[in-house]
PDB file of C-alpha atoms in Angstrom:
ATOM      1  CA  MET A   1       0.000   0.000   0.000  1.00 37.00           C
ATOM      2  CA  ALA A   2       2.845   2.376   0.905  1.00 39.00           C
ATOM      3  CA  GLU A   3       4.511   1.720  -2.460  1.00 42.00           C
ATOM      4  CA  HIS A   4       1.201   2.378  -4.249  1.00 51.00           C
ATOM      5  CA  GLU A   5       0.699   5.692  -2.431  1.00 51.00           C
ATOM      6  CA  GLU A   6       4.273   6.759  -3.195  1.00 51.00           C
ATOM      7  CA  SER A   7       3.732   6.084  -6.907  1.00 61.00           C
ATOM      8  CA  ARG A   8       0.777   8.468  -7.090  1.00 69.00           C
ATOM      9  CA  CYS A   9       1.639  11.770  -8.815  1.00 68.00           C
ATOM     10  CA  GLU A  10       0.527  13.957  -5.902  1.00 65.00           C
ATOM     11  CA  ASN A  11       2.935  12.106  -3.571  1.00 66.00           C
ATOM     12  CA  CYS A  12       5.806  11.596  -6.031  1.00 69.00           C
ATOM     13  CA  ILE A  13       8.942  13.675  -5.415  1.00 57.00           C
ATOM     14  CA  ILE A  14      10.061  13.098  -9.033  1.00 60.00           C
ATOM     15  CA  ARG A  15       7.557  15.714 -10.233  1.00 64.00           C
ATOM     16  CA  GLU A  16       9.589  18.387  -8.442  1.00 63.00           C
ATOM     17  CA  LEU A  17      12.229  17.857 -11.164  1.00 58.00           C
ATOM     18  CA  ASN A  18       9.939  18.782 -14.080  1.00 78.00           C
ATOM     19  CA  SER A  19       6.972  20.882 -15.236  1.00 82.00           C
ATOM     20  CA  LEU A  20       4.478  18.675 -13.357  1.00 82.00           C
ATOM     21  CA  LYS A  21       5.409  20.558 -10.176  1.00 84.00           C
ATOM     22  CA  ALA A  22       3.246  23.451 -11.441  1.00 83.00           C
ATOM     23  CA  LEU A  23       0.070  21.351 -11.253  1.00 84.00           C
ATOM     24  CA  LYS A  24      -2.489  21.623  -8.460  1.00 86.00           C
ATOM     25  CA  LYS A  25      -3.178  18.658  -6.199  1.00 85.00           C
ATOM     26  CA  GLU A  26      -6.532  17.831  -7.823  1.00 87.00           C
ATOM     27  CA  GLU A  27      -4.897  17.948 -11.274  1.00 86.00           C
ATOM     28  CA  LEU A  28      -2.169  15.582 -10.104  1.00 84.00           C
ATOM     29  CA  LYS A  29      -4.819  13.224  -8.739  1.00 87.00           C
ATOM     30  CA  ALA A  30      -6.592  13.202 -12.126  1.00 87.00           C
ATOM     31  CA  ILE A  31      -3.310  12.394 -13.892  1.00 87.00           C
ATOM     32  CA  SER A  32      -2.468   9.722 -11.341  1.00 86.00           C
ATOM     33  CA  ASP A  33      -5.824   8.010 -11.912  1.00 88.00           C
ATOM     34  CA  SER A  34      -5.137   7.708 -15.648  1.00 88.00           C
ATOM     35  CA  LYS A  35      -1.354   7.130 -15.836  1.00 90.00           C
ATOM     36  CA  ILE A  36       0.201   3.733 -16.451  1.00 92.00           C
ATOM     37  CA  THR A  37       3.430   2.678 -14.739  1.00 92.00           C
ATOM     38  CA  ARG A  38       5.696   0.687 -17.048  1.00 94.00           C
ATOM     39  CA  ARG A  39       8.921  -1.198 -16.455  1.00 96.00           C
ATOM     40  CA  ILE A  40      11.257  -1.043 -19.434  1.00 96.00           C
ATOM     41  CA  LYS A  41      14.141  -3.462 -19.863  1.00 96.00           C
ATOM     42  CA  LYS A  42      17.627  -2.349 -20.952  1.00 94.00           C
ATOM     43  CA  GLY A  43      17.718  -2.070 -24.755  1.00 94.00           C
ATOM     44  CA  GLU A  44      13.933  -1.825 -25.082  1.00 96.00           C
ATOM     45  CA  ALA A  45      12.455   1.125 -27.007  1.00 96.00           C
ATOM     46  CA  LEU A  46       9.954   3.441 -25.330  1.00 96.00           C
ATOM     47  CA  PHE A  47       9.112   4.944 -28.718  1.00 96.00           C
ATOM     48  CA  GLN A  48      10.570   5.130 -32.211  1.00 95.00           C
ATOM     49  CA  GLU A  49      11.352   8.079 -34.467  1.00 94.00           C
ATOM     50  CA  GLY A  50       8.304   8.851 -36.622  1.00 94.00           C
ATOM     51  CA  GLU A  51       5.831   7.417 -34.099  1.00 95.00           C
ATOM     52  CA  LYS A  52       2.702   9.381 -33.114  1.00 94.00           C
ATOM     53  CA  LEU A  53       2.672   9.447 -29.328  1.00 95.00           C
ATOM     54  CA  GLY A  54      -0.493   9.023 -27.310  1.00 94.00           C
ATOM     55  CA  GLY A  55       1.063  10.639 -24.243  1.00 94.00           C
ATOM     56  CA  VAL A  56       4.280  11.518 -22.438  1.00 93.00           C
ATOM     57  CA  PHE A  57       6.735   9.428 -20.417  1.00 94.00           C
ATOM     58  CA  CYS A  58       7.892  10.608 -16.999  1.00 91.00           C
ATOM     59  CA  VAL A  59      11.090   8.842 -15.884  1.00 93.00           C
ATOM     60  CA  ARG A  60      10.898   7.548 -12.290  1.00 91.00           C
ATOM     61  CA  ASN A  61      14.060   5.449 -12.444  1.00 92.00           C
ATOM     62  CA  GLY A  62      16.691   4.553 -15.033  1.00 94.00           C
ATOM     63  CA  VAL A  63      18.228   6.250 -18.047  1.00 94.00           C
ATOM     64  CA  SER A  64      17.209   6.486 -21.712  1.00 95.00           C
ATOM     65  CA  LYS A  65      19.039   7.656 -24.811  1.00 94.00           C
ATOM     66  CA  LEU A  66      17.193   9.954 -27.205  1.00 94.00           C
ATOM     67  CA  SER A  67      18.552   9.608 -30.711  1.00 93.00           C
ATOM     68  CA  LYS A  68      17.910  10.460 -34.330  1.00 91.00           C
ATOM     69  CA  ILE A  69      18.870   8.600 -37.491  1.00 87.00           C
ATOM     70  CA  SER A  70      20.930  10.823 -39.801  1.00 79.00           C
ATOM     71  CA  ASP A  71      20.666  10.861 -43.587  1.00 78.00           C
ATOM     72  CA  ASN A  72      23.561   8.398 -43.836  1.00 77.00           C
ATOM     73  CA  GLY A  73      21.778   5.958 -41.498  1.00 77.00           C
ATOM     74  CA  LYS A  74      23.958   6.628 -38.437  1.00 80.00           C
ATOM     75  CA  ASP A  75      22.353   6.902 -35.004  1.00 84.00           C
ATOM     76  CA  GLN A  76      23.095  10.265 -33.350  1.00 88.00           C
ATOM     77  CA  ILE A  77      22.370  10.471 -29.620  1.00 90.00           C
ATOM     78  CA  VAL A  78      21.166  13.986 -28.890  1.00 89.00           C
ATOM     79  CA  LYS A  79      20.292  13.607 -25.204  1.00 90.00           C
ATOM     80  CA  ILE A  80      20.481  11.244 -22.247  1.00 91.00           C
ATOM     81  CA  ALA A  81      17.265  11.390 -20.212  1.00 91.00           C
ATOM     82  CA  SER A  82      17.288  10.388 -16.543  1.00 91.00           C
ATOM     83  CA  LYS A  83      15.100  10.583 -13.436  1.00 89.00           C
ATOM     84  CA  GLY A  84      12.583  13.432 -13.609  1.00 88.00           C
ATOM     85  CA  GLU A  85      12.692  13.906 -17.380  1.00 89.00           C
ATOM     86  CA  VAL A  86       9.391  14.053 -19.248  1.00 91.00           C
ATOM     87  CA  MET A  87       9.843  12.641 -22.749  1.00 92.00           C
ATOM     88  CA  GLY A  88       7.525  13.289 -25.673  1.00 92.00           C
ATOM     89  CA  GLN A  89       6.150  16.693 -24.628  1.00 90.00           C
ATOM     90  CA  ARG A  90       7.032  18.479 -27.874  1.00 89.00           C
ATOM     91  CA  SER A  91       5.459  15.779 -30.022  1.00 91.00           C
ATOM     92  CA  VAL A  92       2.268  15.626 -27.952  1.00 91.00           C
ATOM     93  CA  ILE A  93       1.774  19.400 -27.808  1.00 90.00           C
ATOM     94  CA  SER A  94       2.558  19.970 -31.508  1.00 91.00           C
ATOM     95  CA  GLU A  95       0.526  16.886 -32.507  1.00 91.00           C
ATOM     96  CA  GLU A  96       3.402  15.794 -34.714  1.00 93.00           C
ATOM     97  CA  ALA A  97       5.187  12.466 -34.979  1.00 94.00           C
ATOM     98  CA  THR A  98       8.209  12.336 -32.700  1.00 94.00           C
ATOM     99  CA  ASN A  99      11.528  13.165 -34.384  1.00 92.00           C
ATOM    100  CA  LEU A 100      13.536  11.066 -31.909  1.00 93.00           C
ATOM    101  CA  SER A 101      13.702   7.490 -30.659  1.00 95.00           C
ATOM    102  CA  ALA A 102      13.993   6.638 -26.959  1.00 96.00           C
ATOM    103  CA  VAL A 103      15.777   3.439 -25.900  1.00 96.00           C
ATOM    104  CA  ALA A 104      16.522   2.339 -22.318  1.00 96.00           C
ATOM    105  CA  LEU A 105      20.230   2.320 -21.409  1.00 93.00           C
ATOM    106  CA  ASN A 106      19.432   0.352 -18.269  1.00 93.00           C
ATOM    107  CA  ASP A 107      16.291  -1.020 -16.632  1.00 95.00           C
ATOM    108  CA  MET A 108      13.764   1.782 -16.266  1.00 95.00           C
ATOM    109  CA  GLU A 109      10.509   2.612 -14.550  1.00 94.00           C
ATOM    110  CA  VAL A 110       8.402   5.228 -16.327  1.00 94.00           C
ATOM    111  CA  CYS A 111       4.921   6.659 -15.925  1.00 92.00           C
ATOM    112  CA  PHE A 112       2.957   7.010 -19.157  1.00 94.00           C
ATOM    113  CA  ILE A 113       0.562   9.975 -18.956  1.00 92.00           C
ATOM    114  CA  PRO A 114      -2.149  10.049 -21.673  1.00 93.00           C
ATOM    115  CA  LYS A 115      -2.144  13.012 -24.049  1.00 93.00           C
ATOM    116  CA  ASN A 116      -5.586  14.353 -23.077  1.00 91.00           C
ATOM    117  CA  ASN A 117      -4.418  14.904 -19.483  1.00 89.00           C
ATOM    118  CA  ILE A 118      -1.520  17.061 -20.644  1.00 90.00           C
ATOM    119  CA  ILE A 119      -3.610  19.073 -23.137  1.00 91.00           C
ATOM    120  CA  GLU A 120      -6.378  19.726 -20.578  1.00 90.00           C
ATOM    121  CA  ARG A 121      -3.859  20.959 -18.017  1.00 89.00           C
ATOM    122  CA  ILE A 122      -2.262  23.286 -20.597  1.00 89.00           C
ATOM    123  CA  GLN A 123      -5.672  24.769 -21.390  1.00 90.00           C
ATOM    124  CA  ASP A 124      -6.693  25.185 -17.726  1.00 89.00           C
ATOM    125  CA  ASN A 125      -3.463  25.974 -15.863  1.00 90.00           C
ATOM    126  CA  PRO A 126      -1.313  28.950 -17.021  1.00 92.00           C
ATOM    127  CA  ALA A 127       1.436  28.077 -14.521  1.00 91.00           C
ATOM    128  CA  PHE A 128       1.769  24.614 -16.074  1.00 89.00           C
ATOM    129  CA  THR A 129       1.846  26.116 -19.569  1.00 89.00           C
ATOM    130  CA  GLN A 130       4.592  28.506 -18.480  1.00 91.00           C
ATOM    131  CA  ALA A 131       6.581  25.643 -16.927  1.00 89.00           C
ATOM    132  CA  ILE A 132       6.390  23.665 -20.188  1.00 88.00           C
ATOM    133  CA  LEU A 133       7.425  26.710 -22.255  1.00 89.00           C
ATOM    134  CA  LYS A 134      10.391  27.272 -19.932  1.00 89.00           C
ATOM    135  CA  HIS A 135      11.388  23.614 -20.314  1.00 86.00           C
ATOM    136  CA  MET A 136      11.155  23.825 -24.119  1.00 86.00           C
ATOM    137  CA  ALA A 137      13.234  27.020 -24.113  1.00 89.00           C
ATOM    138  CA  GLN A 138      15.916  25.180 -22.131  1.00 85.00           C
ATOM    139  CA  GLU A 139      15.757  22.296 -24.612  1.00 84.00           C
ATOM    140  CA  LEU A 140      16.276  24.741 -27.498  1.00 84.00           C
ATOM    141  CA  LYS A 141      19.321  26.211 -25.734  1.00 86.00           C
ATOM    142  CA  ILE A 142      20.754  22.693 -25.285  1.00 80.00           C
ATOM    143  CA  ALA A 143      20.106  21.990 -28.977  1.00 81.00           C
ATOM    144  CA  ASP A 144      21.881  25.237 -29.964  1.00 82.00           C
ATOM    145  CA  ASP A 145      24.893  24.337 -27.813  1.00 81.00           C
ATOM    146  CA  PHE A 146      24.906  20.827 -29.297  1.00 79.00           C
ATOM    147  CA  ILE A 147      25.022  22.214 -32.858  1.00 79.00           C
ATOM    148  CA  VAL A 148      27.910  24.554 -31.983  1.00 78.00           C
ATOM    149  CA  ASN A 149      29.821  21.720 -30.287  1.00 76.00           C
ATOM    150  CA  MET A 150      29.432  19.447 -33.292  1.00 74.00           C
ATOM    151  CA  ALA A 151      30.536  22.184 -35.692  1.00 74.00           C
ATOM    152  CA  GLN A 152      33.412  23.768 -33.792  1.00 82.00           C
ATOM    153  CA  LYS A 153      34.841  21.274 -31.291  1.00 88.00           C
ATOM    154  CA  THR A 154      37.190  18.404 -32.029  1.00 92.00           C
ATOM    155  CA  VAL A 155      36.434  14.769 -31.225  1.00 93.00           C
ATOM    156  CA  ASN A 156      38.914  15.020 -28.319  1.00 94.00           C
ATOM    157  CA  GLN A 157      37.041  18.001 -26.871  1.00 94.00           C
ATOM    158  CA  ARG A 158      33.610  16.425 -27.320  1.00 93.00           C
ATOM    159  CA  LEU A 159      34.729  13.147 -25.758  1.00 95.00           C
ATOM    160  CA  ALA A 160      36.237  14.941 -22.758  1.00 95.00           C
ATOM    161  CA  GLU A 161      32.992  16.874 -22.383  1.00 93.00           C
ATOM    162  CA  ILE A 162      30.767  13.776 -22.391  1.00 93.00           C
ATOM    163  CA  LEU A 163      33.003  12.006 -19.845  1.00 96.00           C
ATOM    164  CA  LEU A 164      32.822  15.012 -17.515  1.00 95.00           C
ATOM    165  CA  TYR A 165      29.046  15.205 -18.066  1.00 92.00           C
ATOM    166  CA  LEU A 166      28.585  11.513 -17.187  1.00 94.00           C
ATOM    167  CA  ASN A 167      30.688  11.980 -14.051  1.00 94.00           C
ATOM    168  CA  THR A 168      28.805  15.103 -12.903  1.00 92.00           C
ATOM    169  CA  THR A 169      25.306  13.865 -13.773  1.00 91.00           C
ATOM    170  CA  PHE A 170      25.408  10.199 -12.797  1.00 92.00           C
ATOM    171  CA  GLY A 171      28.342  10.017 -10.413  1.00 93.00           C
ATOM    172  CA  THR A 172      30.673   7.082  -9.825  1.00 94.00           C
ATOM    173  CA  ASP A 173      30.470   3.607  -8.297  1.00 94.00           C
ATOM    174  CA  GLU A 174      32.336   2.463  -5.174  1.00 94.00           C
ATOM    175  CA  GLU A 175      35.491   1.877  -7.242  1.00 95.00           C
ATOM    176  CA  GLY A 176      35.404   5.333  -8.800  1.00 95.00           C
ATOM    177  CA  TYR A 177      34.252   4.238 -12.265  1.00 96.00           C
ATOM    178  CA  LEU A 178      31.467   6.143 -14.019  1.00 96.00           C
ATOM    179  CA  ALA A 179      28.165   4.831 -12.640  1.00 94.00           C
ATOM    180  CA  LEU A 180      26.422   4.932 -16.026  1.00 93.00           C
ATOM    181  CA  ILE A 181      28.126   2.380 -18.255  1.00 93.00           C
ATOM    182  CA  LEU A 182      27.788   3.096 -21.984  1.00 93.00           C
ATOM    183  CA  SER A 183      29.015   0.927 -24.831  1.00 93.00           C
ATOM    184  CA  ARG A 184      31.771   2.380 -26.981  1.00 95.00           C
ATOM    185  CA  ALA A 185      29.224   2.617 -29.814  1.00 93.00           C
ATOM    186  CA  ASP A 186      26.870   4.683 -27.621  1.00 93.00           C
ATOM    187  CA  ILE A 187      29.700   6.988 -26.530  1.00 94.00           C
ATOM    188  CA  ALA A 188      30.628   7.434 -30.201  1.00 94.00           C
ATOM    189  CA  ASP A 189      26.987   8.227 -31.040  1.00 92.00           C
ATOM    190  CA  VAL A 190      26.903  10.912 -28.341  1.00 90.00           C
ATOM    191  CA  VAL A 191      30.210  12.402 -29.477  1.00 92.00           C
ATOM    192  CA  GLY A 192      29.197  12.197 -33.125  1.00 88.00           C
ATOM    193  CA  THR A 193      32.062  10.102 -34.473  1.00 90.00           C
ATOM    194  CA  ALA A 194      32.868   6.580 -35.657  1.00 91.00           C
ATOM    195  CA  THR A 195      33.139   3.873 -33.004  1.00 94.00           C
ATOM    196  CA  GLU A 196      36.697   3.034 -34.107  1.00 95.00           C
ATOM    197  CA  LEU A 197      37.838   6.649 -33.681  1.00 95.00           C
ATOM    198  CA  CYS A 198      36.128   6.827 -30.292  1.00 95.00           C
ATOM    199  CA  ILE A 199      38.010   3.698 -29.142  1.00 96.00           C
ATOM    200  CA  ARG A 200      41.342   5.121 -30.380  1.00 96.00           C
ATOM    201  CA  THR A 201      40.677   8.457 -28.662  1.00 96.00           C
ATOM    202  CA  LEU A 202      39.817   6.750 -25.366  1.00 96.00           C
ATOM    203  CA  ALA A 203      43.067   4.779 -25.647  1.00 96.00           C
ATOM    204  CA  LYS A 204      44.943   8.043 -26.174  1.00 95.00           C
ATOM    205  CA  LEU A 205      43.309   9.616 -23.098  1.00 96.00           C
ATOM    206  CA  LYS A 206      44.271   6.511 -21.123  1.00 96.00           C
ATOM    207  CA  LYS A 207      47.882   6.738 -22.326  1.00 95.00           C
ATOM    208  CA  GLN A 208      47.940  10.408 -21.250  1.00 95.00           C
ATOM    209  CA  GLY A 209      46.851   9.389 -17.749  1.00 96.00           C
ATOM    210  CA  LEU A 210      43.520  11.209 -17.931  1.00 96.00           C
ATOM    211  CA  ILE A 211      41.342   8.102 -17.608  1.00 96.00           C
ATOM    212  CA  GLU A 212      41.496   4.424 -16.722  1.00 96.00           C
ATOM    213  CA  THR A 213      39.408   1.718 -18.395  1.00 95.00           C
ATOM    214  CA  LYS A 214      38.291  -1.755 -17.371  1.00 94.00           C
ATOM    215  CA  GLY A 215      36.135  -3.430 -20.003  1.00 93.00           C
ATOM    216  CA  LYS A 216      33.309  -0.988 -20.708  1.00 93.00           C
ATOM    217  CA  ARG A 217      33.954   0.869 -17.464  1.00 95.00           C
ATOM    218  CA  ILE A 218      35.741   4.231 -17.412  1.00 97.00           C
ATOM    219  CA  LYS A 219      37.330   6.044 -14.463  1.00 97.00           C
ATOM    220  CA  ILE A 220      38.387   9.691 -14.598  1.00 96.00           C
ATOM    221  CA  LEU A 221      41.895  10.067 -13.129  1.00 95.00           C
ATOM    222  CA  ASP A 222      42.606  13.706 -13.997  1.00 96.00           C
ATOM    223  CA  ARG A 223      39.456  15.832 -13.969  1.00 94.00           C
ATOM    224  CA  SER A 224      41.278  19.131 -14.437  1.00 95.00           C
ATOM    225  CA  GLY A 225      43.221  17.658 -17.348  1.00 95.00           C
ATOM    226  CA  LEU A 226      39.969  16.569 -19.030  1.00 95.00           C
ATOM    227  CA  GLN A 227      38.505  20.020 -18.365  1.00 94.00           C
ATOM    228  CA  GLN A 228      41.490  21.640 -20.077  1.00 94.00           C
ATOM    229  CA  LEU A 229      41.103  19.281 -23.037  1.00 93.00           C
ATOM    230  CA  LYS A 230      37.368  20.110 -23.223  1.00 91.00           C
ATOM    231  CA  ASP A 231      38.206  23.827 -23.247  1.00 89.00           C
ATOM    232  CA  GLY A 232      40.699  23.355 -26.079  1.00 82.00           C
ATOM    233  CA  PHE A 233      43.952  23.803 -24.144  1.00 77.00           C
TER     234      PHE A 233
END
């Protein structure tokens, strides 16, 4: 019973991390009565690029990669979504097919909130509308920064940046390795380079004493050195 009560939107602390925090208690109750909690296995897709979404996904636990297939057929990861993220908002509000795919990087628990609940709240609650607009503005800023990084930064810089991001956002395990373990292919897709070049660049960073690797696991040894590399020094 306690677990059930905790999973209700009005009692869930996860909503404090996203636009749902702007909703009133009775609105949260209405959403909670209609939402569906789903458990997603690692590697399973939440939705695919080009799909028309019937609602949004609020991440309670776990991590998902949001990616887009480029014209040459390569998967480009544009964002890593973790606890508190609400995925699919743009598609639902614009009533367009989603332009990204979402695939679980580890086991996830998400709450699926039907589209009509989101649209009704936008129409009735100006504070919620403002919170969503603020979120979308932040997403646009991230997209702008991403475009600049891809155009102006080297693979070395972009790789250093993603390693620092993973360390800051997801932390490390008890041995000091990055807590979120990504395949070399996924790291390459975030950086925007070929897997082979990503592997060679990681080996170079290891040789320089900036990182240590153990299988797929990566440990940052010299944070300031990686920061300097990220900044182009």
